[in-house]
PDB file of C-alpha atoms in Angstrom:
ATOM      1  CA  MET A   1       0.000   0.000   0.000  1.00  0.00           C
ATOM      2  CA  ALA A   2       2.810   2.380   0.912  1.00  0.00           C
ATOM      3  CA  THR A   3       4.639   1.709  -2.341  1.00  0.00           C
ATOM      4  CA  PHE A   4       1.468   2.102  -4.373  1.00  0.00           C
ATOM      5  CA  LEU A   5       0.429   5.441  -2.894  1.00  0.00           C
ATOM      6  CA  THR A   6       3.830   7.073  -2.825  1.00  0.00           C
ATOM      7  CA  THR A   7       4.695   5.896  -6.328  1.00  0.00           C
ATOM      8  CA  ILE A   8       1.483   7.409  -7.709  1.00  0.00           C
ATOM      9  CA  PHE A   9       2.398  10.766  -6.151  1.00  0.00           C
ATOM     10  CA  HIS A  10       5.945  10.544  -7.453  1.00  0.00           C
ATOM     11  CA  SER A  11       5.178   9.333 -10.963  1.00  0.00           C
ATOM     12  CA  SER A  12       2.354  11.822 -11.512  1.00  0.00           C
ATOM     13  CA  THR A  13       4.566  14.787 -10.600  1.00  0.00           C
ATOM     14  CA  TYR A  14       7.998  13.591 -11.748  1.00  0.00           C
ATOM     15  CA  PRO A  15       7.627  14.462 -15.456  1.00  0.00           C
ATOM     16  CA  TYR A  16       6.821  18.092 -14.625  1.00  0.00           C
ATOM     17  CA  ILE A  17       9.467  18.535 -11.949  1.00  0.00           C
ATOM     18  CA  HIS A  18      12.132  16.723 -13.972  1.00  0.00           C
ATOM     19  CA  LYS A  19      11.371  18.799 -17.073  1.00  0.00           C
ATOM     20  CA  GLU A  20      11.649  22.079 -15.160  1.00  0.00           C
ATOM     21  CA  VAL A  21      14.923  21.057 -13.520  1.00  0.00           C
ATOM     22  CA  ILE A  22      16.512  19.722 -16.704  1.00  0.00           C
ATOM     23  CA  MET A  23      15.584  22.880 -18.598  1.00  0.00           C
ATOM     24  CA  VAL A  24      17.710  25.012 -16.249  1.00  0.00           C
ATOM     25  CA  ALA A  25      20.380  22.617 -14.957  1.00  0.00           C
ATOM     26  CA  SER A  26      23.686  22.534 -16.799  1.00  0.00           C
ATOM     27  CA  ASP A  27      25.386  19.320 -17.879  1.00  0.00           C
ATOM     28  CA  SER A  28      27.989  19.902 -15.183  1.00  0.00           C
ATOM     29  CA  LEU A  29      25.350  20.308 -12.486  1.00  0.00           C
ATOM     30  CA  ILE A  30      23.620  17.093 -13.526  1.00  0.00           C
ATOM     31  CA  ALA A  31      26.993  15.319 -13.513  1.00  0.00           C
ATOM     32  CA  LEU A  32      27.723  16.778 -10.069  1.00  0.00           C
ATOM     33  CA  ASN A  33      24.374  15.417  -8.852  1.00  0.00           C
ATOM     34  CA  GLN A  34      25.373  11.945 -10.046  1.00  0.00           C
ATOM     35  CA  ILE A  35      28.808  12.186  -8.439  1.00  0.00           C
ATOM     36  CA  ILE A  36      27.386  13.327  -5.090  1.00  0.00           C
ATOM     37  CA  ASN A  37      24.763  10.582  -5.099  1.00  0.00           C
ATOM     38  CA  CYS A  38      27.283   7.862  -5.997  1.00  0.00           C
ATOM     39  CA  ILE A  39      29.705   9.013  -3.287  1.00  0.00           C
ATOM     40  CA  SER A  40      26.785   8.987  -0.861  1.00  0.00           C
ATOM     41  CA  ILE A  41      25.890   5.411  -1.817  1.00  0.00           C
ATOM     42  CA  ILE A  42      29.479   4.286  -1.267  1.00  0.00           C
ATOM     43  CA  VAL A  43      29.987   6.142   2.019  1.00  0.00           C
ATOM     44  CA  TYR A  44      26.635   5.380   3.641  1.00  0.00           C
ATOM     45  CA  GLY A  45      26.689   1.776   2.428  1.00  0.00           C
ATOM     46  CA  TRP A  46      30.024   1.310   4.213  1.00  0.00           C
ATOM     47  CA  ILE A  47      28.837   3.148   7.334  1.00  0.00           C
ATOM     48  CA  TRP A  48      25.590   1.150   7.529  1.00  0.00           C
ATOM     49  CA  ASN A  49      27.455  -2.113   7.014  1.00  0.00           C
ATOM     50  CA  ASN A  50      29.565  -1.263  10.067  1.00  0.00           C
ATOM     51  CA  LYS A  51      27.079   0.579  12.327  1.00  0.00           C
ATOM     52  CA  SER A  52      23.729  -0.838  11.242  1.00  0.00           C
ATOM     53  CA  GLU A  53      22.221  -1.556  14.676  1.00  0.00           C
ATOM     54  CA  LYS A  54      23.058   1.887  16.079  1.00  0.00           C
ATOM     55  CA  LEU A  55      21.945   3.795  12.998  1.00  0.00           C
ATOM     56  CA  PHE A  56      18.747   1.787  12.652  1.00  0.00           C
ATOM     57  CA  ASN A  57      17.550   3.159  15.985  1.00  0.00           C
ATOM     58  CA  PHE A  58      17.498   6.621  14.347  1.00  0.00           C
ATOM     59  CA  TYR A  59      15.480   5.488  11.327  1.00  0.00           C
ATOM     60  CA  PRO A  60      12.341   7.457  12.280  1.00  0.00           C
ATOM     61  CA  VAL A  61      14.491  10.556  12.836  1.00  0.00           C
ATOM     62  CA  TYR A  62      15.799  10.309   9.259  1.00  0.00           C
ATOM     63  CA  CYS A  63      12.202  10.064   8.024  1.00  0.00           C
ATOM     64  CA  VAL A  64      11.177  13.159   9.969  1.00  0.00           C
ATOM     65  CA  LEU A  65      14.285  15.053   8.826  1.00  0.00           C
ATOM     66  CA  GLU A  66      13.617  14.191   5.196  1.00  0.00           C
ATOM     67  CA  THR A  67      10.044  15.432   5.527  1.00  0.00           C
ATOM     68  CA  VAL A  68      11.117  18.684   7.198  1.00  0.00           C
ATOM     69  CA  PHE A  69      13.899  19.367   4.707  1.00  0.00           C
ATOM     70  CA  GLY A  70      11.619  18.385   1.833  1.00  0.00           C
ATOM     71  CA  ILE A  71       9.083  20.960   2.974  1.00  0.00           C
ATOM     72  CA  LEU A  72      11.816  23.578   3.432  1.00  0.00           C
ATOM     73  CA  THR A  73      13.334  23.000  -0.017  1.00  0.00           C
ATOM     74  CA  THR A  74       9.878  23.133  -1.581  1.00  0.00           C
ATOM     75  CA  ILE A  75       9.129  26.424   0.163  1.00  0.00           C
ATOM     76  CA  TYR A  76      12.535  27.715  -0.941  1.00  0.00           C
ATOM     77  CA  ALA A  77      11.917  26.747  -4.568  1.00  0.00           C
ATOM     78  CA  ILE A  78       8.476  28.333  -4.594  1.00  0.00           C
ATOM     79  CA  THR A  79       9.499  31.586  -2.906  1.00  0.00           C
ATOM     80  CA  THR A  80      12.780  32.141  -4.761  1.00  0.00           C
ATOM     81  CA  ARG A  81      11.888  30.447  -8.049  1.00  0.00           C
ATOM     82  CA  ASN A  82      15.543  29.394  -8.134  1.00  0.00           C
ATOM     83  CA  ILE A  83      15.265  25.888  -9.555  1.00  0.00           C
ATOM     84  CA  VAL A  84      19.032  25.389  -9.806  1.00  0.00           C
ATOM     85  CA  ALA A  85      19.507  26.105  -6.100  1.00  0.00           C
ATOM     86  CA  TYR A  86      16.518  23.865  -5.344  1.00  0.00           C
ATOM     87  CA  TYR A  87      18.147  21.074  -7.370  1.00  0.00           C
ATOM     88  CA  LEU A  88      21.403  21.454  -5.423  1.00  0.00           C
ATOM     89  CA  LEU A  89      19.608  21.494  -2.065  1.00  0.00           C
ATOM     90  CA  ASP A  90      17.535  18.478  -3.061  1.00  0.00           C
ATOM     91  CA  THR A  91      20.721  16.674  -4.109  1.00  0.00           C
ATOM     92  CA  ILE A  92      22.298  17.317  -0.708  1.00  0.00           C
ATOM     93  CA  VAL A  93      19.165  16.259   1.196  1.00  0.00           C
ATOM     94  CA  PHE A  94      18.993  13.072  -0.850  1.00  0.00           C
ATOM     95  CA  ALA A  95      22.698  12.314  -0.447  1.00  0.00           C
ATOM     96  CA  VAL A  96      22.721  12.789   3.323  1.00  0.00           C
ATOM     97  CA  ILE A  97      19.250  12.058   4.664  1.00  0.00           C
ATOM     98  CA  THR A  98      17.420   9.990   2.052  1.00  0.00           C
ATOM     99  CA  ARG A  99      20.435   7.741   1.589  1.00  0.00           C
ATOM    100  CA  ASN A 100      20.190   6.827   5.302  1.00  0.00           C
ATOM    101  CA  ILE A 101      16.510   6.016   4.791  1.00  0.00           C
ATOM    102  CA  CYS A 102      17.434   3.790   1.846  1.00  0.00           C
ATOM    103  CA  CYS A 103      20.091   1.942   3.849  1.00  0.00           C
ATOM    104  CA  GLY A 104      17.762   1.616   6.824  1.00  0.00           C
ATOM    105  CA  GLY A 105      15.049   0.368   4.494  1.00  0.00           C
ATOM    106  CA  VAL A 106      17.310  -2.485   3.438  1.00  0.00           C
ATOM    107  CA  LYS A 107      17.700  -3.466   7.087  1.00  0.00           C
ATOM    108  CA  LEU A 108      13.985  -3.045   7.740  1.00  0.00           C
ATOM    109  CA  ARG A 109      13.111  -5.377   4.871  1.00  0.00           C
ATOM    110  CA  ALA A 110      15.734  -7.892   6.015  1.00  0.00           C
ATOM    111  CA  ILE A 111      14.098  -7.978   9.458  1.00  0.00           C
ATOM    112  CA  ARG A 112      10.501  -8.122   8.202  1.00  0.00           C
ATOM    113  CA  TYR A 113      11.136 -10.661   5.456  1.00  0.00           C
ATOM    114  CA  ASN A 114      13.616 -12.871   7.259  1.00  0.00           C
ATOM    115  CA  SER A 115      13.611 -15.818   4.899  1.00  0.00           C
ATOM    116  CA  GLU A 116      14.695 -16.099   1.312  1.00  0.00           C
ATOM    117  CA  GLU A 117      11.172 -16.948   0.144  1.00  0.00           C
ATOM    118  CA  LYS A 118       9.488 -14.098   2.066  1.00  0.00           C
ATOM    119  CA  ARG A 119      12.020 -11.589   0.763  1.00  0.00           C
ATOM    120  CA  GLU A 120      11.715 -12.873  -2.792  1.00  0.00           C
ATOM    121  CA  HIS A 121       7.906 -12.597  -2.689  1.00  0.00           C
ATOM    122  CA  PHE A 122       8.049  -9.120  -1.159  1.00  0.00           C
ATOM    123  CA  ASP A 123      10.568  -7.861  -3.727  1.00  0.00           C
ATOM    124  CA  ASN A 124       8.624  -9.277  -6.680  1.00  0.00           C
ATOM    125  CA  ASN A 125       5.274  -8.005  -5.382  1.00  0.00           C
ATOM    126  CA  ASN A 126       6.755  -4.616  -4.501  1.00  0.00           C
ATOM    127  CA  ASN A 127       8.224  -4.243  -8.002  1.00  0.00           C
ATOM    128  CA  SER A 128       4.864  -5.164  -9.560  1.00  0.00           C
ATOM    129  CA  VAL A 129       2.929  -2.732  -7.369  1.00  0.00           C
ATOM    130  CA  SER A 130       5.484  -0.007  -8.062  1.00  0.00           C
ATOM    131  CA  SER A 131       5.195  -0.557 -11.810  1.00  0.00           C
ATOM    132  CA  LEU A 132       1.397  -0.504 -11.702  1.00  0.00           C
ATOM    133  CA  ALA A 133       1.443   2.726  -9.679  1.00  0.00           C
ATOM    134  CA  THR A 134       4.000   4.232 -12.090  1.00  0.00           C
ATOM    135  CA  ILE A 135       1.723   3.442 -15.029  1.00  0.00           C
ATOM    136  CA  LEU A 136      -1.267   5.013 -13.269  1.00  0.00           C
ATOM    137  CA  GLY A 137       0.755   8.019 -12.126  1.00  0.00           C
ATOM    138  CA  SER A 138       2.144   8.518 -15.623  1.00  0.00           C
ATOM    139  CA  VAL A 139      -1.359   8.430 -17.109  1.00  0.00           C
ATOM    140  CA  ILE A 140      -2.421  11.027 -14.519  1.00  0.00           C
ATOM    141  CA  ALA A 141       0.632  13.134 -15.436  1.00  0.00           C
ATOM    142  CA  MET A 142      -0.401  13.044 -19.106  1.00  0.00           C
ATOM    143  CA  PHE A 143      -3.695  14.741 -18.244  1.00  0.00           C
ATOM    144  CA  LEU A 144      -2.569  17.131 -15.528  1.00  0.00           C
ATOM    145  CA  ASN A 145      -1.602  20.588 -16.539  1.00  0.00           C
ATOM    146  CA  LEU A 146      -0.508  22.063 -13.237  1.00  0.00           C
ATOM    147  CA  ASN A 147       2.351  24.428 -12.616  1.00  0.00           C
ATOM    148  CA  PHE A 148       5.728  23.543 -11.144  1.00  0.00           C
ATOM    149  CA  GLU A 149       4.954  24.909  -7.687  1.00  0.00           C
ATOM    150  CA  ILE A 150       1.816  22.798  -7.295  1.00  0.00           C
ATOM    151  CA  MET A 151       3.669  19.725  -8.540  1.00  0.00           C
ATOM    152  CA  LEU A 152       6.414  20.309  -5.965  1.00  0.00           C
ATOM    153  CA  CYS A 153       3.799  20.530  -3.213  1.00  0.00           C
ATOM    154  CA  VAL A 154       2.086  17.333  -4.373  1.00  0.00           C
ATOM    155  CA  ALA A 155       5.440  15.501  -4.568  1.00  0.00           C
ATOM    156  CA  THR A 156       6.415  16.763  -1.116  1.00  0.00           C
ATOM    157  CA  PHE A 157       3.084  15.593   0.290  1.00  0.00           C
ATOM    158  CA  GLY A 158       3.618  12.173  -1.303  1.00  0.00           C
ATOM    159  CA  ASN A 159       7.067  11.945   0.250  1.00  0.00           C
ATOM    160  CA  MET A 160       5.605  12.856   3.634  1.00  0.00           C
ATOM    161  CA  ILE A 161       3.110   9.991   3.307  1.00  0.00           C
ATOM    162  CA  ASP A 162       5.985   7.668   2.370  1.00  0.00           C
ATOM    163  CA  ASN A 163       7.886   8.660   5.501  1.00  0.00           C
ATOM    164  CA  LEU A 164       4.830   8.213   7.710  1.00  0.00           C
ATOM    165  CA  PHE A 165       4.441   4.680   6.364  1.00  0.00           C
ATOM    166  CA  TYR A 166       8.129   3.973   7.029  1.00  0.00           C
ATOM    167  CA  ILE A 167       7.861   5.241  10.595  1.00  0.00           C
ATOM    168  CA  PHE A 168       4.760   3.134  11.202  1.00  0.00           C
ATOM    169  CA  ILE A 169       6.417   0.030   9.701  1.00  0.00           C
ATOM    170  CA  PHE A 170       9.576   0.669  11.729  1.00  0.00           C
ATOM    171  CA  TYR A 171       7.713   0.761  15.041  1.00  0.00           C
ATOM    172  CA  HIS A 172       5.455  -2.148  14.124  1.00  0.00           C
ATOM    173  CA  THR A 173       8.495  -4.234  13.155  1.00  0.00           C
ATOM    174  CA  LYS A 174      10.357  -3.199  16.284  1.00  0.00           C
ATOM    175  CA  GLU A 175       7.402  -4.252  18.446  1.00  0.00           C
ATOM    176  CA  CYS A 176       7.101  -7.602  16.654  1.00  0.00           C
ATOM    177  CA  ARG A 177      10.844  -8.128  17.045  1.00  0.00           C
ATOM    178  CA  LYS A 178      10.598  -7.474  20.805  1.00  0.00           C
ATOM    179  CA  LYS A 179       7.717  -9.926  21.158  1.00  0.00           C
ATOM    180  CA  ARG A 180       9.623 -12.619  19.247  1.00  0.00           C
ATOM    181  CA  LYS A 181      12.734 -12.036  21.326  1.00  0.00           C
ATOM    182  CA  TYR A 182      10.764 -12.063  24.565  1.00  0.00           C
ATOM    183  CA  THR A 183       8.771 -15.147  23.599  1.00  0.00           C
ATOM    184  CA  TYR A 184      11.592 -17.181  22.092  1.00  0.00           C
ATOM    185  CA  GLY A 185      14.760 -15.501  23.358  1.00  0.00           C
ATOM    186  CA  ASP A 186      15.141 -17.633  26.465  1.00  0.00           C
ATOM    187  CA  TYR A 187      14.710 -20.853  24.538  1.00  0.00           C
ATOM    188  CA  MET A 188      17.084 -20.265  21.614  1.00  0.00           C
TER     189      MET A 188
END
């Protein structure tokens, strides 16, 4: 459900936002975005591989931070109309905060789907739901004719919903993990 809803928000606004950004971003800026994101993947992947348990405790904080900074960058883009600066700020937020959510999401899925078969079914179903939502969102995008500012607000709202789902899933998983540990921990 979380994937479906958030993907519809993203895919229905992405064509508009992407078009506006690409129209003003230079080749060098787009390359810089890629470099920053790849460095972030390398660095945070290494950090999470070494400090996963400690960092995972802060997972809801990353979700809240991403929501707050997403709202702030959206407000900045709307008030200044500086899409290049928005793109840079969004790149930094993604590289620092969202990357932690991605790494924590890997751990969250590993905990929730703790067998090869469960994980395989989740991944396949999640990909299918994501693709269906992308198709629906893209069809919606074909018929929408809203301005950039409204699209940013809709995308930001969709991201907020995504983070709320992640926080809920985190605490639900944590509670289930405690119950399993309490119930079976003394006998294993």
